Coordinates of C-alpha atoms and ligand atoms in Angstrom, one line a residue:
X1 CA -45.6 33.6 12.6
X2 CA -44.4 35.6 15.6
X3 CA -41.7 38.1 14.8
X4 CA -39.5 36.6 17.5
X5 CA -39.9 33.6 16.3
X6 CA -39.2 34.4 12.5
X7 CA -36.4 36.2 13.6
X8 CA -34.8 32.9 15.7
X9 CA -35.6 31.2 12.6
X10 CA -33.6 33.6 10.3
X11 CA -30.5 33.4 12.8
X12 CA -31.0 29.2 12.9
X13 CA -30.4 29.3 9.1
X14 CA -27.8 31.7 9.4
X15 CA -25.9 29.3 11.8
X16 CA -26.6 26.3 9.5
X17 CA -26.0 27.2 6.3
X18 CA -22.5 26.9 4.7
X19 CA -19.5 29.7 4.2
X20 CA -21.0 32.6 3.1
X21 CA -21.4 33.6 -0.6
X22 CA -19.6 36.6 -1.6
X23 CA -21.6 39.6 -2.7
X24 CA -21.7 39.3 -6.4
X25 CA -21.3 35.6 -6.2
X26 CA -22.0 33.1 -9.4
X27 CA -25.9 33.1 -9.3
X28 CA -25.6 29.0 -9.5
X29 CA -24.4 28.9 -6.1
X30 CA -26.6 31.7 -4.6
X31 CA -29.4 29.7 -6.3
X32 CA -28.4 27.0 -4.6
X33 CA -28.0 28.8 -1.0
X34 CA -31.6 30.5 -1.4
X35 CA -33.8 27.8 -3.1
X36 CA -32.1 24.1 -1.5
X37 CA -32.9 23.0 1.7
X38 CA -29.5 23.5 3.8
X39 CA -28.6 19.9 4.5
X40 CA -24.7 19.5 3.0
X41 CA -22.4 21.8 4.2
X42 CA -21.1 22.2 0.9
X43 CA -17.6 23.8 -0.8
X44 CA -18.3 27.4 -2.3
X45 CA -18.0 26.4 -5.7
X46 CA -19.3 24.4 -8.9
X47 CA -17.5 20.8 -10.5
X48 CA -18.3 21.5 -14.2
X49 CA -17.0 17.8 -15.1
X50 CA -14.6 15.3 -14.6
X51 CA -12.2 12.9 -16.5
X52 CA -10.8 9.9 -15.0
X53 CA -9.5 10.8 -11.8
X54 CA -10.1 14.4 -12.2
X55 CA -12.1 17.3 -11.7
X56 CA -12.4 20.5 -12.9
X57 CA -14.4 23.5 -10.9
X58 CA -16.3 26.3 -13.1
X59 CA -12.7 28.3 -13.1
X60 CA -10.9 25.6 -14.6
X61 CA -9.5 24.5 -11.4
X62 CA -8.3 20.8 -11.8
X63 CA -8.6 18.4 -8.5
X64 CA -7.4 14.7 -7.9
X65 CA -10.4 13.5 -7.0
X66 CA -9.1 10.5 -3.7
X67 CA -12.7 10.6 -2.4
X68 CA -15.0 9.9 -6.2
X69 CA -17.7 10.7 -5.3
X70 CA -17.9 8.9 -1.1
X71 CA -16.3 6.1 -3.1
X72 CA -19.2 5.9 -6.1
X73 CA -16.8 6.8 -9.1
X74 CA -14.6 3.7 -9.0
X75 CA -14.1 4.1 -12.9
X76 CA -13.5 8.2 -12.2
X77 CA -15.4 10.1 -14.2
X78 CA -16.4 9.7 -18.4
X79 CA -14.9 6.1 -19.1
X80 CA -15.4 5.8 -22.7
X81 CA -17.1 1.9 -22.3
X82 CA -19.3 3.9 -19.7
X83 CA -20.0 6.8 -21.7
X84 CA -20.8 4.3 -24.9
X85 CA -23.3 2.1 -22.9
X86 CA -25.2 5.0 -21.3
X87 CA -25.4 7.2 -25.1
X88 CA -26.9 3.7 -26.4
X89 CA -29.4 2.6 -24.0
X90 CA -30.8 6.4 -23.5
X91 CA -31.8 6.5 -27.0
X92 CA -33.6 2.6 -26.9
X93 CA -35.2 2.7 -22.8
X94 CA -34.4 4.5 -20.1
X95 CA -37.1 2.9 -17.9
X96 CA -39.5 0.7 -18.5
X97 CA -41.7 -0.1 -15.1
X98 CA -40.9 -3.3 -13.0
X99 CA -44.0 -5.2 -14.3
X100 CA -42.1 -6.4 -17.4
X101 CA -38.5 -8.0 -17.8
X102 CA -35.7 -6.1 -19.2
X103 CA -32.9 -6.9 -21.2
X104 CA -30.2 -6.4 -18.3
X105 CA -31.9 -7.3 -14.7
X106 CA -31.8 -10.9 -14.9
X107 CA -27.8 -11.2 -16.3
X108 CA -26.6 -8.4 -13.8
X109 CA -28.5 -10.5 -11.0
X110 CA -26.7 -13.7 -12.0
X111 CA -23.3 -11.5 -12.2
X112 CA -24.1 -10.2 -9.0
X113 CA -24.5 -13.9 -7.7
X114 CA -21.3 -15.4 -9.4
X115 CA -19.4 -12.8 -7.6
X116 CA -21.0 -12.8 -4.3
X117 CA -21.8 -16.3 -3.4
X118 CA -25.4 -15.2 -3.0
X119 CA -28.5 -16.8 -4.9
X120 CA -31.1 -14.0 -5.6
X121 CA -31.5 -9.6 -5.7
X122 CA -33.1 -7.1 -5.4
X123 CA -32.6 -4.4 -7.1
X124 CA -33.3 -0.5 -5.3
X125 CA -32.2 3.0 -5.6
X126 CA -29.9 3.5 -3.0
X127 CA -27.9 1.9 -0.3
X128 CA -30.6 3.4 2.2
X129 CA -33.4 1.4 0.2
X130 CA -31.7 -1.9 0.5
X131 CA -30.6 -1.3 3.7
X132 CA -34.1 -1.0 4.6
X133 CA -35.8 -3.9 2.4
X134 CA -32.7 -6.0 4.0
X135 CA -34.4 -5.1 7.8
X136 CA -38.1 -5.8 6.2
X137 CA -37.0 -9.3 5.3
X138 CA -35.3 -9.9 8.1
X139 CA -38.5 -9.4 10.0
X140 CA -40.4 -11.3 7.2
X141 CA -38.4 -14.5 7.8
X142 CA -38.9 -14.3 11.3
X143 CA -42.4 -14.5 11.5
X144 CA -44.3 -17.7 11.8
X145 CA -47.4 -19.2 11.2
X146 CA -48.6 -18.7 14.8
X147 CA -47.3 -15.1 14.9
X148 CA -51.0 -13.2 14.7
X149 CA -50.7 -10.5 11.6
X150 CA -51.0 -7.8 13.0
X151 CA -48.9 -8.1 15.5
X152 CA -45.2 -7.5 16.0
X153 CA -43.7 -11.1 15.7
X154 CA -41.3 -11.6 19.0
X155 CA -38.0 -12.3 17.0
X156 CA -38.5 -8.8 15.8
X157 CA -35.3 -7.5 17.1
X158 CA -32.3 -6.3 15.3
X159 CA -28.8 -6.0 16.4
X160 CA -27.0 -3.0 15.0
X161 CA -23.0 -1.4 15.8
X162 CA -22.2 1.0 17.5
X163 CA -19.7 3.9 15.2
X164 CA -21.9 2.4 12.1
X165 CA -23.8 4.5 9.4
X166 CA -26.3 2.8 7.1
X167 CA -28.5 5.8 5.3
X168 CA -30.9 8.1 5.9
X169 CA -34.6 6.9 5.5
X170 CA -36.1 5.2 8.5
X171 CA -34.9 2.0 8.7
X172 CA -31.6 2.7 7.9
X173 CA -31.1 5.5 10.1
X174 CA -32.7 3.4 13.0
X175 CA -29.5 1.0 13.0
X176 CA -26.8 3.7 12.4
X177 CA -25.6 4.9 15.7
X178 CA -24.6 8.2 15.4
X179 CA -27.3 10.4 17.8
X180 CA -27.3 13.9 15.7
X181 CA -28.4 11.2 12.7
X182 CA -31.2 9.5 14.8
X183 CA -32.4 11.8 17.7
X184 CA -34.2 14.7 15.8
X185 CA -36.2 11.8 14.1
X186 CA -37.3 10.4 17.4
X187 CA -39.2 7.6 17.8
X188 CA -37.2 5.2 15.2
X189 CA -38.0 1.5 13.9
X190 CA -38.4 -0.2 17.5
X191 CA -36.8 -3.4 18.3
X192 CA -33.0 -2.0 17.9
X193 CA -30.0 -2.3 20.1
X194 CA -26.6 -1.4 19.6
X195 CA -23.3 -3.4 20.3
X196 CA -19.9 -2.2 20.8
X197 CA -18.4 -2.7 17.4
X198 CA -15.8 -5.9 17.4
X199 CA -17.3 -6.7 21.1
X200 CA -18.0 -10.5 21.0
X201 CA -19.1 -10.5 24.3
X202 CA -21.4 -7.2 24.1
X203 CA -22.3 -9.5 21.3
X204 CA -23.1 -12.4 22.9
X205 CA -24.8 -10.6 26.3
X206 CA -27.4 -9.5 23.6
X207 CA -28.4 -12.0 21.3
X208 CA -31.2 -14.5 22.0
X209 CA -34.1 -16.0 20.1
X210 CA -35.5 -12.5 19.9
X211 CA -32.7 -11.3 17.1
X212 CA -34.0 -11.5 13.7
X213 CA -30.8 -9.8 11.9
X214 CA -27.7 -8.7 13.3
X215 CA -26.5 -5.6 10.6
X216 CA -22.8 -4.6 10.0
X217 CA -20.5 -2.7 7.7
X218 CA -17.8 -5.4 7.1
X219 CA -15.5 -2.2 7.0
X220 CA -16.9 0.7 8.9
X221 CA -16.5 3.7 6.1
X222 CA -18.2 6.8 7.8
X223 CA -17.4 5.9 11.6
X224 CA -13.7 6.4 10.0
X225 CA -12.3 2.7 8.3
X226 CA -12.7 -0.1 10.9
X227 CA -13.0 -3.5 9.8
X228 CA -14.9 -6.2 11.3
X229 CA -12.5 -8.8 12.9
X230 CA -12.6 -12.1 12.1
X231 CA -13.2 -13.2 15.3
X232 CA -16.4 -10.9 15.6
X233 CA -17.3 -11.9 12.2
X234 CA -17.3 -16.0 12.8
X235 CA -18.8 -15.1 16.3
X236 CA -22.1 -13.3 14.4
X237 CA -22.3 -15.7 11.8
X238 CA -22.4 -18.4 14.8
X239 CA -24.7 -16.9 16.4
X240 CA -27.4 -15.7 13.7
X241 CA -27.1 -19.3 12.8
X242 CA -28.1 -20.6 16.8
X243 CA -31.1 -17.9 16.7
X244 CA -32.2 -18.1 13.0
X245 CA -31.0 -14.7 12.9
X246 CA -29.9 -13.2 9.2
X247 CA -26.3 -11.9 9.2
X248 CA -26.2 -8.6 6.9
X249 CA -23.2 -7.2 5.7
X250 CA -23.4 -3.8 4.7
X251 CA -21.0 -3.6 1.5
X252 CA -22.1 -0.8 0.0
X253 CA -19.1 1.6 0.7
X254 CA -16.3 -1.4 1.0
X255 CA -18.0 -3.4 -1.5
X256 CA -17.4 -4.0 -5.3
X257 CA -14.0 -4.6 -5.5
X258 CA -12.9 -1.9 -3.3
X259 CA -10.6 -3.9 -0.6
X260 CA -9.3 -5.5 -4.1
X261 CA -11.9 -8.4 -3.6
X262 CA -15.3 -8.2 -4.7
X263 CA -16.3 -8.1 -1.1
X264 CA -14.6 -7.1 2.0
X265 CA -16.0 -10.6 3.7
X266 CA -14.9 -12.7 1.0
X267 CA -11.4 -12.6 3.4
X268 CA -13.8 -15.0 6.0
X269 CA -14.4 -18.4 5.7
X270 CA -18.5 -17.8 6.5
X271 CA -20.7 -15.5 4.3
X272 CA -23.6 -13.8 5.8
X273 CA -27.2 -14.1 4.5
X274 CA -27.7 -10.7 3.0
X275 CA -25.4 -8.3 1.4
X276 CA -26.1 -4.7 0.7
X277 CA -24.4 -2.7 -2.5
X278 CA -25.3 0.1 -3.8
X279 CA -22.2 3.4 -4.7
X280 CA -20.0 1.8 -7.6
X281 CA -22.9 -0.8 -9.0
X282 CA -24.1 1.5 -11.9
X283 CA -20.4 3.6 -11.9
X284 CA -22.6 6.8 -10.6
X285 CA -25.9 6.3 -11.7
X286 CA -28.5 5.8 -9.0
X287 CA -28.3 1.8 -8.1
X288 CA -28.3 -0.6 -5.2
X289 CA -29.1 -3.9 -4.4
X290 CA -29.8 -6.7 -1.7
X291 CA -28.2 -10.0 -2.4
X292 CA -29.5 -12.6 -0.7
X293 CA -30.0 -16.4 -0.2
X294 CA -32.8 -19.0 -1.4
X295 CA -33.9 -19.1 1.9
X296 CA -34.9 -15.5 2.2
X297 CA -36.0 -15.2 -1.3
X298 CA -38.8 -18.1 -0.3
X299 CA -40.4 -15.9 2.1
X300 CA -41.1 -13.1 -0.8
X301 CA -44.0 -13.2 -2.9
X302 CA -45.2 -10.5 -5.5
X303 CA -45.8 -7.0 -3.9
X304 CA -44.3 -7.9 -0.2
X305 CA -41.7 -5.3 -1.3
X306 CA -40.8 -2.9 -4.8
X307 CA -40.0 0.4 -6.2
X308 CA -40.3 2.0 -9.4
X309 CA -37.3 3.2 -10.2
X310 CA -35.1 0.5 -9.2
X311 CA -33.6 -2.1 -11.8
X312 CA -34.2 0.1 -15.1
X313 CA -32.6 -1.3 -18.4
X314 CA -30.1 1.8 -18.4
X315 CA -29.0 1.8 -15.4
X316 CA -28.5 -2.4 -15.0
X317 CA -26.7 -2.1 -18.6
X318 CA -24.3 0.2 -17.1
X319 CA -23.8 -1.8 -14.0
X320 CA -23.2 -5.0 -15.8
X321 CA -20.4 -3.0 -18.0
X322 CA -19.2 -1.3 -14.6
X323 CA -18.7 -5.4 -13.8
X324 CA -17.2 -6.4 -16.8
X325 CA -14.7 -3.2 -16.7
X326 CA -13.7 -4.5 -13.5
X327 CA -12.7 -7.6 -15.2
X328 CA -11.4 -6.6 -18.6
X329 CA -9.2 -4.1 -16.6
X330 CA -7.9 -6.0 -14.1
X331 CA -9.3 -3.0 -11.5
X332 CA -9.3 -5.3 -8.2
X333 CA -5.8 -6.3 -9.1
X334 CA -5.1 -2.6 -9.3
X335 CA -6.7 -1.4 -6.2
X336 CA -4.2 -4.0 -4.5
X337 CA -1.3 -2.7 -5.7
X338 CA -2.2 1.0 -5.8
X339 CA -3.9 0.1 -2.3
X340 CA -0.3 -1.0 -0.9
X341 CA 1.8 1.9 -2.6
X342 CA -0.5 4.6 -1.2
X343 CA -0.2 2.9 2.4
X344 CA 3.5 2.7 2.1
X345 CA 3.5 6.7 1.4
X346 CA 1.2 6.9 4.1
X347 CA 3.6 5.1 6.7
X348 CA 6.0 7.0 5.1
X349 CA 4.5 10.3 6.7
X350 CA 3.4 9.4 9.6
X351 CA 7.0 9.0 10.5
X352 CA 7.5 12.5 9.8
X353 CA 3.9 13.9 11.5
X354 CA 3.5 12.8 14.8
X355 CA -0.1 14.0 15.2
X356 CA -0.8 11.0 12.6
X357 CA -2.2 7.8 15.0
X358 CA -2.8 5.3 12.6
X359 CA -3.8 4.5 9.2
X360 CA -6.7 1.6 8.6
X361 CA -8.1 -0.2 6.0
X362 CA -7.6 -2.2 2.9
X363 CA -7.2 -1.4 -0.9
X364 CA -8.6 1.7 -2.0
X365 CA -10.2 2.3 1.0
X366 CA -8.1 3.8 3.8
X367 CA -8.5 6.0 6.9
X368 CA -6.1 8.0 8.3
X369 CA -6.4 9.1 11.9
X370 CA -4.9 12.0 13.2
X371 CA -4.7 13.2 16.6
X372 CA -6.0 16.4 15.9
X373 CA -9.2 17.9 14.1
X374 CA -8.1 16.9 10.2
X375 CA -11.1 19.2 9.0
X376 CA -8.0 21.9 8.1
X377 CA -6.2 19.4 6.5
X378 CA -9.3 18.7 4.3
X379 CA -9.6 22.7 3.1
X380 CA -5.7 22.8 3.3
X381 CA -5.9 19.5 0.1
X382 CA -8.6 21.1 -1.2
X383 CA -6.8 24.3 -2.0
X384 CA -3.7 22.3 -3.3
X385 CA -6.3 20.6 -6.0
X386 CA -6.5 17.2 -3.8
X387 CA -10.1 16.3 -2.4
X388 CA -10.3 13.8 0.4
X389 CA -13.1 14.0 3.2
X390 CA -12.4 14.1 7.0
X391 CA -15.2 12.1 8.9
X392 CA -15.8 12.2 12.4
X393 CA -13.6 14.9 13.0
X394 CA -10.2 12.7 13.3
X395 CA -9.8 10.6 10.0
X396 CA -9.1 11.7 6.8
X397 CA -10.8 9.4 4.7
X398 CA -9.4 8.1 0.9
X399 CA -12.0 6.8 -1.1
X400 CA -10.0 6.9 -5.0
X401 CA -11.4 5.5 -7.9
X402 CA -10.0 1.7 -8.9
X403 CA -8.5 2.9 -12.0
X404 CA -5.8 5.3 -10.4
X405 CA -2.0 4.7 -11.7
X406 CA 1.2 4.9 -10.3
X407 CA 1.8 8.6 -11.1
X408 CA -1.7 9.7 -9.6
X409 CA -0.3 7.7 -6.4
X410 CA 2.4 9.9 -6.4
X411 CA 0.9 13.2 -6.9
X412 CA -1.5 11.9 -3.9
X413 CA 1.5 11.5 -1.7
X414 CA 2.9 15.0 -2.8
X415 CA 0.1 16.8 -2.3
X416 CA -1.3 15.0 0.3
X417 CA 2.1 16.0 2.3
X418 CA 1.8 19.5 1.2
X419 CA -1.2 19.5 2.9
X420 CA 0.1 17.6 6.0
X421 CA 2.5 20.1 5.9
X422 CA 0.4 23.4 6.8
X423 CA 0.3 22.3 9.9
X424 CA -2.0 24.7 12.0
X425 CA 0.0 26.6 15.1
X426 CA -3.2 25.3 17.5
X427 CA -2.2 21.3 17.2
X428 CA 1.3 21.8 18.9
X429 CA -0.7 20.8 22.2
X430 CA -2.0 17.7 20.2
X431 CA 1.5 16.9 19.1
X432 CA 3.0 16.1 22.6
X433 CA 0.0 14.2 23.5
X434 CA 1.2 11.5 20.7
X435 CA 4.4 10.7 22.2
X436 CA 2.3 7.5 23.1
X437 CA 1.7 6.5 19.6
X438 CA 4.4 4.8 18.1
X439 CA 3.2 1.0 19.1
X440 CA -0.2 1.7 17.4
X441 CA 1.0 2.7 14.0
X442 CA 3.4 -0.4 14.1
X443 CA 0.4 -2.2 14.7
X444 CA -1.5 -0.9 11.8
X445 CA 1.7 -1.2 8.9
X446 CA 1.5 -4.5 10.2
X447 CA -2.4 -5.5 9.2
Ligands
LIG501 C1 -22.0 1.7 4.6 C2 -23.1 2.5 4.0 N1 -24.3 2.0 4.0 C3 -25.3 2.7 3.5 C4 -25.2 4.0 3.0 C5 -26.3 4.8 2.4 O1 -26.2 4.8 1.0 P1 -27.0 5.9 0.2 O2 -26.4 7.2 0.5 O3 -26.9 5.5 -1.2 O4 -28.5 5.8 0.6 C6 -23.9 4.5 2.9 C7 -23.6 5.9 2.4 O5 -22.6 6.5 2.6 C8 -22.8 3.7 3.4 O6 -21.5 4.2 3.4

């Protein structure tokens, strides 16, 4: 390699990689730095562990932990029932191979279907995975006997959001609209167009006969906590319907009882034909799945789609007792109630901080938008022993496990304010611009 060039490539990494380490730094995170490929921007030091809804860096630093995991750890961290299943079932099978049944795949599919209204899974790794077997049967079912094999099938088309975010292999990345996401990756999946997000008539201008699958998160978690309205929602459903187009409701951030339902849709009348999950399934191990109809099932046969991993007898065993600690605990009940106090706190404050715009979303999973950047914010929590994530720049994201109580509620609003409170000299000029702002947040208390 040119020395120029090597040179521009040792400044590139320079610019990407996170805060530097300093000189003499724990040899776990300069390990990391030298020998990981630099694609999180990550905090400068190590979680050891956690315990419930807390956790502790290698100092001994303890956190409230409002974001567990980008809303994985709805049970926190070490439940004892969680603990128990995982000790048992490493020492009998860890994996087994999908060409033979295991104990727990067929009863956490028909737990799965109780709960969702859906008829058949699919079990995967990820919410990427399923987001991507999801757009393979989409195209499956549109193809028809006259479409020639090798050829793309003319209803190949698939209708994605605008401000969405479903993963990062190639399918999933093709329908997520965020460009820094898609463009290095360049060309995508073919066949997909984006809509403005709650649009019915960008909506309706695109859909025809062509539209296999129209894809959305029923509550948009990266693109900052917007929910689909039900006006959008009945207009998709409608019209997947018209064009024997599958509706696909990504669930895997909202999903699983986070809203305080088992799925944010369940508040419709109409259910789509497809539902992704994945982050809470397996309470942190690696799970997700695609919950779909009889009708889509009929199209699959043996080896139209698989994975190794996905489905193992440890990991289903845990999800099935992450699903019955939902129930034995009462967790969607208390991701309502927790869901409303931390809201109230939160209208609380945004009477006292102008530069707050409006707080969105539902349960346990809440956005708070700020006028400003809310990446300081972020660092200021952090410092205080309170993560929470800022996405796009503006909204500071809560994400807590299900199993929070009342106190932790209350040391969130503390410390959450305490953060709110260092407010950096730089916004004044974004305060003034919020005068305006006062009939938005009325209108998000009163969703
Ligand atoms: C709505 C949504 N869909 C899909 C994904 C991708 O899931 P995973 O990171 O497990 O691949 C995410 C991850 O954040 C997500 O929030």
């Amino acid at each position: 390699m040119p020395a120029l060039n090597k040179k521009r490539n040792a400044a590139e990494r320079r610019k990407r990689s996170p805060a530097r380490l300093e000189p003499g730094a724990d040899s776990r995170l300069t390990e990391a730095e030298k020998f990981l490929l630099p694609t999180y921007k990550r905090q400068p030091f190590v979680i050891t562990h956690g315990r419930g809804a807390y956790v502790f860096d290698a100092s001994g630093k303890k956190y409230l932990d409002f974001l567990g995991g980008i809303a994985v750890n709805a049970l926190g961290h070490a439940h004892p029932r969680i603990v128990k299943v995982v000790r048992r079932e490493a020492a009998r099978a860890i994996h087994l191979s999908n060409l033979y049944h295991n104990a727990y795949q067929g009863p956490l599919a028909r737990k799965l279907v109780e709960i969702s209204g859906m008829d058949r899974v699919f079990f995967s790794n990820s919410g990427t995975e399923a987001a991507d077997g999801a757009i393979k049967l989409a195209r499956l079912c549109a193809r028809t006997p006259s479409d020639a094999a090798e050829k793309p099938s003319p209803k190949h088309r698939v209708i994605a959001m605008t401000n969405s975010f479903h993963g990062r292999t190639f399918g999933a990345v093709s329908v997520t609209s965020t460009e820094k996401y898609r463009l290095p990756f360049a060309p995508l999946v073919p066949g997909v167009e984006f809509v403005r997000f709650n649009d019915v008539a960008d909506l309706e201008s695109k859909f025809d006969d062509t539209v296999c699958a129209v894809i959305l998160e029923t509550i948009q978690g990266e693109g900052g906590i917007h929910s689909a309205t039900e006006a959008f929602w009945n207009r998709a459903r409608g019209l997947a319907t018209q064009h024997r187009a599958l509706l696909i409701a990504d669930e895997i951030q909202c999903g699983l009882g986070r809203t305080g339902r088992y799925f944010a849709y369940q508040k419709f009348a109409s259910r789509p034909d497809i539902v992704l999950v994945a982050k809470p399934l397996a309470a942190g191990l690696p799970l997700g799945a695609i919950l779909t109809t009889e009708a889509v099932a009929s199209r699959v046969s043996p080896g139209l789609h698989g994975t190794t991993f996905g489905g193992g007898p440890l990991i289903c065993a845990t999800a099935l007792e992450f699903l019955a600690i939902l129930e034995s605990e009462k967790l969607l009940a208390n991701a309502r109630s927790r869901g409303a106090e931390v809201r109230e706190g939160l209208a609380k404050l945004a009477a006292k901080f102008d530069f707050i715009r409006e707080i969105r979303g539902e349960g346990l999973i809440l956005g708070v938008e700020l006028s400003i950047d809310g990446n300081p914010f972020a660092a200021e929590a952090l410092r205080r022993g309170l993560i929470i994530n800022c996405t796009h720049d503006f909204t500071l994201r809560l994400l807590p496990p299900f199993i929070i109580t009342r106190a932790q509620v209350r040391e969130f609003l503390r410390l959450f304010e305490l953060a709110l409170e260092k407010t950096p000299k730089s916004i004044s000029a974004g305060r003034a611009q919020n005068a305006g702002n006062t009939g938005r947040l009325a209108q998000s208390a009163a969703r």
